[in-house]
Amino acid sequence: MPTVSSAIALGSNLGESLIILKGAVTALGRHPNISTVLCSSVYTTAPIGPPQPDYYNACALLETDLAPEELLRTLLRIEAQFGRVRRQRWGPRLLDLDLLLFGDVVMTTPTLQIPHPRMHERAFVLVPLAEVAGDWRDPISGKAIAQIAAAISHQGVKKLPGVTLLA
């Protein structure tokens, strides 16, 4: 498969979240079929779902020659390496890695939907994504990510100054 640009969201609200997020970016960069191109700033955001601590969120741009399903499996393995156990939808988590965009691919399978189905509603995804991929066009709407991000409220999304996930 040729190399494809992809975008992922990273989140954590349990444990040493910043260390976990940095570790996840490092794990991605160590994969032989993935290059981490760029990471956004880290943002703190209010959680969606049951009462829980605030999240640390970021987005990363990757280059990969993996197929979308294999990239997803890789993300799930990295989550597991950091202790992620899926217990409750929208519950607290040590690490959450979501595949948001994969080139201009639009696909739906029983385990994967690209673009991510709720990406367009979530400032905690769109704000960091617009920082690193503002010109990327959503393959469904044709709108730039920055344009989509500008159309939603950024309330509760706060940039964490001086924090970087890339070594």
Coordinates of N, CA and C in Angstrom, one line a residue:
M1 N 0.9 -1.2 0.0 CA 0.0 0.0 0.0 C 0.9 1.2 0.0
P2 N 0.5 2.3 -0.8 CA 1.3 3.5 -0.7 C 1.2 4.2 0.6
T3 N 2.1 5.1 0.9 CA 2.0 5.9 2.1 C 0.8 6.9 2.1
V4 N 0.1 6.9 3.2 CA -1.1 7.7 3.3 C -1.0 8.6 4.6
S5 N -1.4 9.8 4.5 CA -1.5 10.7 5.7 C -2.8 10.3 6.4
S6 N -2.7 10.3 7.7 CA -3.8 10.0 8.6 C -3.8 10.9 9.8
A7 N -4.9 11.1 10.4 CA -5.0 11.9 11.6 C -5.6 11.1 12.7
I8 N -5.1 11.2 13.9 CA -5.6 10.5 15.0 C -5.8 11.5 16.2
A9 N -6.8 11.2 17.0 CA -7.0 11.9 18.3 C -6.5 11.1 19.4
L10 N -5.9 11.8 20.4 CA -5.3 11.2 21.6 C -6.0 11.8 22.8
G11 N -6.4 11.0 23.8 CA -7.0 11.5 25.0 C -6.7 10.6 26.2
S12 N -6.7 11.3 27.4 CA -6.4 10.6 28.6 C -7.0 11.4 29.8
N13 N -7.6 10.7 30.7 CA -8.0 11.5 31.9 C -7.8 10.6 33.2
L14 N -7.0 9.6 33.1 CA -6.7 8.8 34.3 C -5.2 8.6 34.3
G15 N -4.7 8.4 35.5 CA -3.2 8.2 35.7 C -2.4 9.4 35.3
E16 N -1.2 9.2 35.0 CA -0.3 10.3 34.6 C -0.5 10.6 33.1
S17 N -1.6 11.3 32.8 CA -2.1 11.5 31.5 C -1.1 12.1 30.5
L18 N -0.3 13.1 30.9 CA 0.7 13.6 29.9 C 1.8 12.6 29.6
I19 N 2.2 11.9 30.6 CA 3.2 10.8 30.4 C 2.6 9.8 29.5
I20 N 1.4 9.4 29.7 CA 0.7 8.4 28.8 C 0.6 8.9 27.4
L21 N 0.2 10.1 27.2 CA 0.1 10.6 25.8 C 1.4 10.7 25.1
K22 N 2.5 11.1 25.8 CA 3.8 11.2 25.3 C 4.3 9.7 24.9
G23 N 4.0 8.8 25.8 CA 4.3 7.4 25.5 C 3.6 6.8 24.3
A24 N 2.4 7.2 24.2 CA 1.6 6.7 23.0 C 2.2 7.3 21.7
V25 N 2.6 8.5 21.7 CA 3.2 9.1 20.5 C 4.5 8.5 20.2
T26 N 5.3 8.2 21.3 CA 6.6 7.5 21.1 C 6.3 6.1 20.5
A27 N 5.3 5.4 21.0 CA 5.0 4.0 20.5 C 4.6 4.1 19.1
L28 N 3.8 5.0 18.7 CA 3.4 5.2 17.3 C 4.7 5.4 16.4
G29 N 5.6 6.3 16.9 CA 6.8 6.6 16.1 C 7.7 5.4 16.0
R30 N 7.6 4.5 16.9 CA 8.5 3.3 16.9 C 8.0 2.2 15.9
H31 N 6.7 2.3 15.5 CA 6.2 1.3 14.7 C 6.8 1.4 13.3
P32 N 7.3 0.3 12.7 CA 8.0 0.3 11.5 C 7.2 0.9 10.3
N33 N 5.9 0.9 10.4 CA 5.1 1.3 9.2 C 4.4 2.7 9.5
I34 N 4.8 3.3 10.6 CA 4.2 4.6 10.9 C 5.3 5.7 11.2
S35 N 5.1 6.8 10.7 CA 5.9 8.0 11.0 C 5.0 9.0 11.6
T36 N 5.4 9.6 12.8 CA 4.6 10.7 13.4 C 5.2 11.9 12.8
V37 N 4.3 12.6 12.1 CA 4.7 13.8 11.3 C 4.6 15.1 12.2
L38 N 3.5 15.2 12.9 CA 3.2 16.4 13.7 C 2.3 16.1 14.8
C39 N 2.4 16.8 15.9 CA 1.5 16.7 17.0 C 1.0 18.1 17.4
S40 N -0.3 18.2 17.7 CA -0.8 19.4 18.2 C -0.4 19.8 19.6
S41 N -0.7 20.9 20.0 CA -0.6 21.2 21.4 C -1.5 20.3 22.2
V42 N -1.3 20.3 23.5 CA -2.2 19.5 24.4 C -3.3 20.5 24.9
Y43 N -4.5 20.0 25.0 CA -5.6 20.8 25.5 C -6.3 20.1 26.7
T44 N -6.8 20.8 27.6 CA -7.6 20.3 28.7 C -9.0 20.5 28.3
T45 N -9.9 19.5 28.5 CA -11.3 19.6 28.1 C -12.2 18.9 29.1
A46 N -13.4 19.4 29.2 CA -14.4 18.8 30.1 C -14.8 17.5 29.5
P47 N -15.1 16.5 30.3 CA -15.5 15.2 29.8 C -17.0 15.2 29.2
I48 N -17.2 14.3 28.4 CA -18.6 13.9 27.9 C -18.9 12.6 28.6
G49 N -20.1 12.5 29.1 CA -20.5 11.3 29.7 C -20.6 11.4 31.2
P50 N -20.4 10.3 31.9 CA -20.6 10.3 33.4 C -19.5 11.2 34.1
P51 N -19.8 11.6 35.4 CA -18.8 12.4 36.1 C -17.4 11.7 36.1
Q52 N -16.4 12.5 35.8 CA -15.0 12.0 35.7 C -14.1 13.2 35.6
P53 N -12.8 13.0 35.7 CA -11.8 14.1 35.6 C -11.8 14.7 34.2
D54 N -11.3 15.9 34.1 CA -11.1 16.5 32.8 C -10.1 15.7 32.0
Y55 N -10.2 15.8 30.6 CA -9.3 15.1 29.7 C -8.1 16.0 29.3
Y56 N -7.1 15.3 28.9 CA -6.0 15.9 28.1 C -6.2 15.4 26.7
N57 N -6.3 16.3 25.7 CA -6.5 15.9 24.3 C -5.5 16.5 23.4
A58 N -5.2 15.8 22.3 CA -4.3 16.3 21.3 C -4.6 15.5 20.0
C59 N -4.0 15.9 18.9 CA -4.1 15.2 17.6 C -2.7 15.1 17.1
A60 N -2.6 14.0 16.3 CA -1.3 13.7 15.6 C -1.6 13.4 14.2
L61 N -0.7 13.9 13.3 CA -0.7 13.5 11.9 C 0.4 12.4 11.7
L62 N 0.0 11.4 11.0 CA 0.8 10.2 10.8 C 1.0 10.0 9.3
E63 N 2.1 9.3 8.9 CA 2.2 8.8 7.6 C 2.3 7.3 7.8
T64 N 1.6 6.5 7.0 CA 1.6 5.1 7.2 C 1.4 4.4 5.8
D65 N 1.9 3.2 5.7 CA 1.6 2.3 4.6 C 0.6 1.2 5.0
L66 N 0.1 1.3 6.3 CA -0.8 0.3 6.8 C -2.2 0.6 6.2
A67 N -3.0 -0.4 6.0 CA -4.4 -0.3 5.6 C -5.2 0.3 6.8
P68 N -6.3 1.0 6.6 CA -7.0 1.6 7.7 C -7.3 0.6 8.9
E69 N -7.7 -0.6 8.5 CA -8.1 -1.6 9.6 C -6.9 -2.0 10.4
E70 N -5.7 -2.1 9.7 CA -4.5 -2.5 10.4 C -4.0 -1.3 11.3
L71 N -4.2 -0.1 10.8 CA -3.8 1.1 11.7 C -4.7 1.1 12.9
L72 N -6.0 0.8 12.7 CA -6.9 0.8 13.9 C -6.4 -0.3 14.9
R73 N -6.1 -1.5 14.4 CA -5.6 -2.6 15.3 C -4.4 -2.1 16.0
T74 N -3.5 -1.4 15.3 CA -2.3 -0.9 16.0 C -2.6 0.1 17.1
L75 N -3.6 1.0 16.8 CA -4.0 2.0 17.8 C -4.6 1.2 19.0
L76 N -5.4 0.2 18.8 CA -6.0 -0.6 19.9 C -4.9 -1.3 20.7
R77 N -3.9 -1.8 20.0 CA -2.8 -2.5 20.7 C -2.0 -1.5 21.6
I78 N -1.8 -0.3 21.1 CA -1.1 0.7 21.9 C -2.0 1.1 23.1
E79 N -3.3 1.3 22.9 CA -4.2 1.5 24.1 C -4.0 0.4 25.1
A80 N -4.0 -0.8 24.7 CA -3.9 -1.9 25.6 C -2.6 -1.9 26.3
Q81 N -1.5 -1.6 25.6 CA -0.2 -1.5 26.3 C -0.1 -0.5 27.4
F82 N -1.0 0.5 27.3 CA -1.0 1.5 28.4 C -2.2 1.2 29.4
G83 N -2.7 0.0 29.3 CA -3.7 -0.4 30.3 C -5.1 -0.1 30.0
R84 N -5.5 0.3 28.8 CA -6.9 0.6 28.5 C -7.7 -0.6 28.5
V85 N -8.8 -0.5 29.3 CA -9.8 -1.5 29.4 C -11.1 -0.8 29.1
R86 N -11.9 -1.4 28.1 CA -13.2 -0.8 27.7 C -14.3 -1.3 28.7
R87 N -14.7 -0.4 29.6 CA -15.8 -0.8 30.5 C -17.1 -0.1 30.3
Q88 N -17.0 1.2 30.0 CA -18.1 2.1 29.9 C -18.0 3.1 28.8
R89 N -19.0 3.2 28.0 CA -19.0 4.1 26.9 C -18.9 5.5 27.5
W90 N -17.9 6.3 26.9 CA -17.6 7.6 27.3 C -17.2 7.7 28.8
G91 N -16.7 6.6 29.3 CA -16.2 6.6 30.7 C -14.7 7.1 30.7
P92 N -14.2 7.2 31.9 CA -12.8 7.7 32.0 C -11.9 6.6 31.4
R93 N -10.7 7.0 31.0 CA -9.8 6.1 30.4 C -8.3 6.6 30.5
L94 N -7.4 5.6 30.6 CA -6.0 5.9 30.6 C -5.5 6.4 29.3
L95 N -6.1 5.8 28.2 CA -5.6 6.2 26.8 C -6.7 5.9 25.8
D96 N -7.0 6.9 25.0 CA -8.0 6.8 23.9 C -7.3 7.2 22.6
L97 N -7.2 6.4 21.6 CA -6.7 6.7 20.3 C -7.8 6.5 19.3
D98 N -8.2 7.5 18.6 CA -9.2 7.4 17.6 C -8.7 7.8 16.2
L99 N -8.9 6.9 15.2 CA -8.6 7.2 13.9 C -9.6 8.2 13.3
L100 N -9.2 9.4 13.0 CA -10.2 10.4 12.5 C -10.3 10.5 11.0
L101 N -9.1 10.5 10.3 CA -9.1 10.7 8.9 C -8.0 9.8 8.3
F102 N -8.2 9.3 7.1 CA -7.2 8.4 6.5 C -7.2 8.8 5.0
G103 N -6.3 9.8 4.7 CA -6.3 10.3 3.3 C -7.7 10.9 3.0
D104 N -8.2 10.5 1.8 CA -9.5 11.0 1.5 C -10.5 9.8 1.5
V105 N -10.2 8.8 2.3 CA -11.0 7.6 2.4 C -12.3 7.9 3.1
V106 N -13.4 7.3 2.6 CA -14.7 7.3 3.3 C -15.1 5.8 3.3
M107 N -15.2 5.3 4.5 CA -15.6 3.9 4.7 C -16.3 3.6 5.9
T108 N -17.1 2.6 5.9 CA -17.9 2.1 7.1 C -17.8 0.6 7.0
T109 N -17.3 0.0 8.1 CA -17.2 -1.4 8.3 C -17.8 -1.6 9.7
P110 N -18.0 -2.9 10.1 CA -18.6 -3.1 11.5 C -17.7 -2.6 12.6
T111 N -16.4 -2.4 12.3 CA -15.4 -2.0 13.4 C -14.8 -0.6 13.1
L112 N -15.0 0.0 12.0 CA -14.4 1.3 11.7 C -15.2 2.2 10.8
Q113 N -15.3 3.4 11.1 CA -15.9 4.4 10.3 C -14.9 5.6 10.1
I114 N -14.7 5.9 8.8 CA -13.8 7.0 8.4 C -14.5 7.9 7.5
P115 N -14.5 9.2 7.7 CA -14.0 9.9 8.9 C -14.8 9.5 10.1
H116 N -14.1 9.8 11.3 CA -14.7 9.4 12.5 C -16.1 10.1 12.6
P117 N -17.1 9.3 13.0 CA -18.5 9.7 12.9 C -18.9 10.9 13.8
R118 N -18.2 11.1 14.9 CA -18.6 12.2 15.8 C -17.6 13.4 15.8
M119 N -16.6 13.2 15.0 CA -15.5 14.2 14.9 C -16.0 15.6 14.7
H120 N -17.0 15.8 13.9 CA -17.5 17.1 13.5 C -18.3 17.9 14.6
E121 N -18.6 17.2 15.7 CA -19.4 17.7 16.8 C -18.5 18.1 18.0
R122 N -17.2 17.7 18.0 CA -16.4 17.7 19.2 C -15.3 18.7 19.1
A123 N -15.4 19.8 19.9 CA -14.3 20.8 19.9 C -13.0 20.2 20.4
F124 N -13.1 19.2 21.3 CA -11.9 18.6 21.9 C -11.1 17.8 20.8
V125 N -11.7 17.5 19.7 CA -11.1 16.9 18.5 C -10.7 18.0 17.5
L126 N -11.7 18.8 17.2 CA -11.5 19.7 16.1 C -10.5 20.8 16.3
V127 N -10.4 21.3 17.6 CA -9.5 22.4 17.9 C -8.0 21.9 17.7
P128 N -7.6 20.8 18.3 CA -6.2 20.4 18.1 C -6.0 19.9 16.6
L129 N -7.0 19.3 16.0 CA -6.9 18.8 14.6 C -6.7 20.0 13.7
A130 N -7.4 21.1 13.9 CA -7.3 22.3 13.1 C -5.9 22.9 13.2
E131 N -5.3 22.7 14.4 CA -4.0 23.3 14.6 C -2.9 22.6 13.7
V132 N -3.1 21.3 13.5 CA -2.1 20.6 12.7 C -2.6 20.2 11.3
A133 N -3.9 20.3 11.0 CA -4.4 20.0 9.7 C -5.5 20.8 9.3
G134 N -5.4 22.1 9.5 CA -6.5 23.1 9.2 C -6.9 23.1 7.8
D135 N -6.0 22.8 6.9 CA -6.3 22.8 5.4 C -6.9 21.5 4.9
W136 N -6.8 20.4 5.7 CA -7.2 19.1 5.3 C -8.7 19.2 5.1
R137 N -9.1 18.7 3.9 CA -10.6 18.7 3.6 C -11.3 17.5 4.0
D138 N -12.3 17.7 4.7 CA -13.2 16.5 5.1 C -13.7 15.9 3.8
P139 N -13.5 14.6 3.7 CA -13.8 13.9 2.4 C -15.4 13.9 2.1
I140 N -16.2 14.1 3.1 CA -17.6 14.0 3.0 C -18.2 15.4 2.6
S141 N -17.9 16.4 3.5 CA -18.4 17.8 3.3 C -17.6 18.6 2.3
G142 N -16.3 18.3 2.1 CA -15.4 19.1 1.3 C -14.9 20.3 2.0
K143 N -15.4 20.5 3.3 CA -14.9 21.7 4.0 C -13.6 21.4 4.7
A144 N -12.8 22.5 4.8 CA -11.5 22.4 5.5 C -11.8 22.2 7.0
I145 N -10.9 21.5 7.7 CA -11.0 21.2 9.1 C -11.1 22.5 9.9
A146 N -10.3 23.5 9.5 CA -10.4 24.8 10.2 C -11.7 25.4 10.1
Q147 N -12.4 25.3 9.0 CA -13.7 25.8 8.7 C -14.7 25.1 9.6
I148 N -14.6 23.8 9.7 CA -15.5 23.0 10.6 C -15.3 23.4 12.0
A149 N -14.1 23.5 12.4 CA -13.7 23.9 13.8 C -14.3 25.3 14.2
A150 N -14.2 26.2 13.2 CA -14.6 27.6 13.5 C -16.1 27.6 13.7
A151 N -16.9 26.7 13.2 CA -18.3 26.7 13.3 C -18.9 26.1 14.6
I152 N -18.1 25.6 15.5 CA -18.6 25.0 16.7 C -18.0 25.8 17.9
S153 N -18.7 25.7 19.0 CA -18.2 26.4 20.3 C -16.9 25.7 20.8
H154 N -16.0 26.5 21.2 CA -14.7 26.0 21.8 C -14.8 26.1 23.3
Q155 N -15.9 26.3 23.8 CA -16.1 26.5 25.3 C -15.5 25.2 26.0
G156 N -14.7 25.4 27.0 CA -14.2 24.3 27.8 C -12.9 23.7 27.2
V157 N -12.4 24.1 26.1 CA -11.2 23.6 25.5 C -10.1 24.6 25.7
K158 N -9.1 24.2 26.5 CA -8.1 25.2 26.9 C -6.7 24.6 26.6
K159 N -5.9 25.4 25.9 CA -4.6 25.0 25.5 C -3.7 25.0 26.7
L160 N -2.9 23.9 26.8 CA -1.9 23.8 27.9 C -0.6 24.3 27.4
P161 N -0.2 25.5 27.9 CA 1.0 26.1 27.4 C 2.3 25.3 27.7
G162 N 3.2 25.3 26.8 CA 4.5 24.7 27.0 C 4.6 23.2 27.0
V163 N 3.6 22.5 26.6 CA 3.6 21.1 26.6 C 3.6 20.5 25.2
T164 N 4.6 19.6 24.9 CA 4.7 19.0 23.6 C 4.8 17.5 23.8
L165 N 4.2 16.8 22.8 CA 4.2 15.3 22.9 C 5.3 14.7 22.1
L166 N 5.9 15.4 21.2 CA 7.0 14.9 20.4 C 8.3 15.2 21.2
A167 N 9.2 14.2 21.2 CA 10.5 14.4 21.9 C 11.4 15.2 21.1

